[in-house]
Amino acid sequence: DNSAMEWYWIALISAGGVYLLLGLILFCFPIYKVKDPVRIEAKKDKLIIGTHRGGSWERVENTLPAFRNSKDIGVDLFELDVRLTKDKQVVVHHDQSLIRLTGQDIDVEDTNYEDLPT
C-alpha cells in the first residue's frame, strides 16, 4: 500500500530530523567540557562523564591516544569496543568490517589476528 509506505518514509525522515536537530543543538550549545560524552549517570551527587570509543571526537577512535586523551581531560570512564578475530584474539575495534577506518573490506571475525592490517 503506497499510503503506508509514504507514512513510513515520513516517520523515518522525521525521526532523523529530530536526531540531527538534537545533535546540532548539543554541538552548538555544549553543556559539558568533554566534547564527546557517551553516558552521564548520577551517583550519590556525583556526575560521571565518559567518552565514546575512548574520545573519538578528538583522537582516532578506540586507540591508545584516544584513551590517554580521555584520561588527560579528566573523564571518569571511557567506552571501547572489542571483537574476536577468527583465531579468538581480542582486538579493540567498533565495526564488524575494517572498511571505514582502513579502506579494506575485511571482517574482523573472519580474519586471523596476524593477518589484520596495522
Coordinates of C-alpha atoms in Angstrom, one line a residue:
D1 CA 0.0 0.0 0.0
N2 CA 1.5 3.3 -1.1
S3 CA -0.1 5.2 1.8
A4 CA 1.6 3.0 4.4
M5 CA 5.0 3.3 2.6
E6 CA 4.6 7.1 2.4
W7 CA 3.9 7.3 6.2
Y8 CA 6.9 5.0 6.8
W9 CA 9.2 7.4 5.0
I10 CA 7.7 10.5 6.6
A11 CA 8.2 8.9 10.1
L12 CA 11.8 7.8 9.2
I13 CA 12.7 11.3 7.9
S14 CA 11.1 13.0 10.8
A15 CA 12.9 10.8 13.3
G16 CA 16.2 11.5 11.5
G17 CA 15.5 15.2 11.5
V18 CA 14.8 15.2 15.3
Y19 CA 18.0 13.3 15.9
L20 CA 20.0 15.7 13.7
L21 CA 18.4 18.8 15.3
L22 CA 19.2 17.5 18.8
G23 CA 22.8 16.7 17.8
L24 CA 23.2 20.2 16.3
I25 CA 21.8 21.8 19.5
L26 CA 24.1 19.8 21.7
F27 CA 27.0 20.5 19.4
C28 CA 26.4 24.3 19.3
F29 CA 25.5 24.6 23.0
P30 CA 27.6 22.0 24.8
I31 CA 26.8 21.5 28.5
Y32 CA 30.0 19.6 29.2
K33 CA 33.7 20.4 28.8
V34 CA 34.2 17.0 27.4
K35 CA 33.5 17.1 23.7
D36 CA 32.3 13.5 23.3
P37 CA 30.3 12.4 26.3
V38 CA 28.7 9.0 25.9
R39 CA 27.0 8.5 29.2
I40 CA 26.1 10.6 32.1
E41 CA 25.0 8.9 35.3
A42 CA 24.1 10.4 38.7
K43 CA 25.7 8.5 41.6
K44 CA 25.3 10.0 45.0
D45 CA 25.5 13.6 43.9
K46 CA 28.5 12.9 41.6
L47 CA 28.3 13.3 37.8
I48 CA 30.1 10.5 35.9
I49 CA 31.3 11.6 32.5
G50 CA 32.6 9.1 29.9
T51 CA 33.8 9.3 26.3
H52 CA 32.6 7.3 23.4
R53 CA 35.1 5.0 21.7
G54 CA 37.8 6.4 24.0
G55 CA 37.1 10.0 22.9
S56 CA 36.8 9.6 19.2
W57 CA 35.9 13.3 18.8
E58 CA 39.5 14.4 19.4
R59 CA 41.5 11.3 18.5
V60 CA 41.2 8.2 16.3
E61 CA 38.6 6.0 17.9
N62 CA 39.5 3.0 20.1
T63 CA 43.2 3.8 20.1
L64 CA 45.7 4.4 22.9
P65 CA 46.0 8.1 22.1
A66 CA 42.2 8.4 22.5
F67 CA 42.2 6.6 25.8
R68 CA 45.2 8.7 27.1
N69 CA 43.4 11.9 26.0
S70 CA 40.3 10.8 27.9
K71 CA 42.4 10.4 31.0
D72 CA 44.2 13.7 30.4
I73 CA 41.0 15.7 30.0
G74 CA 39.7 14.2 33.3
V75 CA 36.8 11.9 32.3
D76 CA 35.7 9.3 34.7
L77 CA 35.4 6.4 32.2
F78 CA 35.7 5.6 28.6
E79 CA 33.8 3.2 26.4
L80 CA 35.6 1.0 24.0
D81 CA 34.6 -1.8 21.6
V82 CA 36.1 -5.3 21.4
R83 CA 35.8 -8.0 18.9
L84 CA 37.2 -11.5 18.5
T85 CA 39.3 -12.4 15.5
K86 CA 38.9 -15.8 13.7
D87 CA 41.7 -17.2 15.9
K88 CA 39.9 -15.9 19.0
Q89 CA 42.2 -13.0 19.7
V90 CA 40.6 -9.9 21.3
V91 CA 41.0 -6.7 19.3
V92 CA 39.7 -3.2 20.0
H93 CA 37.5 -2.2 17.0
H94 CA 34.0 -0.9 16.7
D95 CA 32.7 -2.1 13.3
Q96 CA 32.4 -5.7 12.0
S97 CA 34.4 -4.6 9.0
L98 CA 37.6 -2.6 8.7
I99 CA 36.4 -0.7 5.7
R100 CA 35.5 2.6 7.5
L101 CA 38.9 3.1 9.1
T102 CA 41.3 1.2 6.8
G103 CA 39.5 1.2 3.4
Q104 CA 39.8 -2.6 3.3
D105 CA 36.6 -4.6 3.3
I106 CA 37.7 -7.2 5.8
D107 CA 35.6 -8.6 8.6
V108 CA 37.4 -8.9 11.9
E109 CA 35.7 -12.2 12.9
D110 CA 36.8 -13.8 9.5
T111 CA 40.4 -12.8 9.8
N112 CA 43.3 -14.2 12.0
Y113 CA 45.0 -11.7 14.2
E114 CA 48.3 -11.9 12.3
D115 CA 46.5 -11.1 9.0
L116 CA 44.9 -7.9 10.2
P117 CA 46.3 -4.7 8.7
T118 CA 48.2 -2.4 11.0

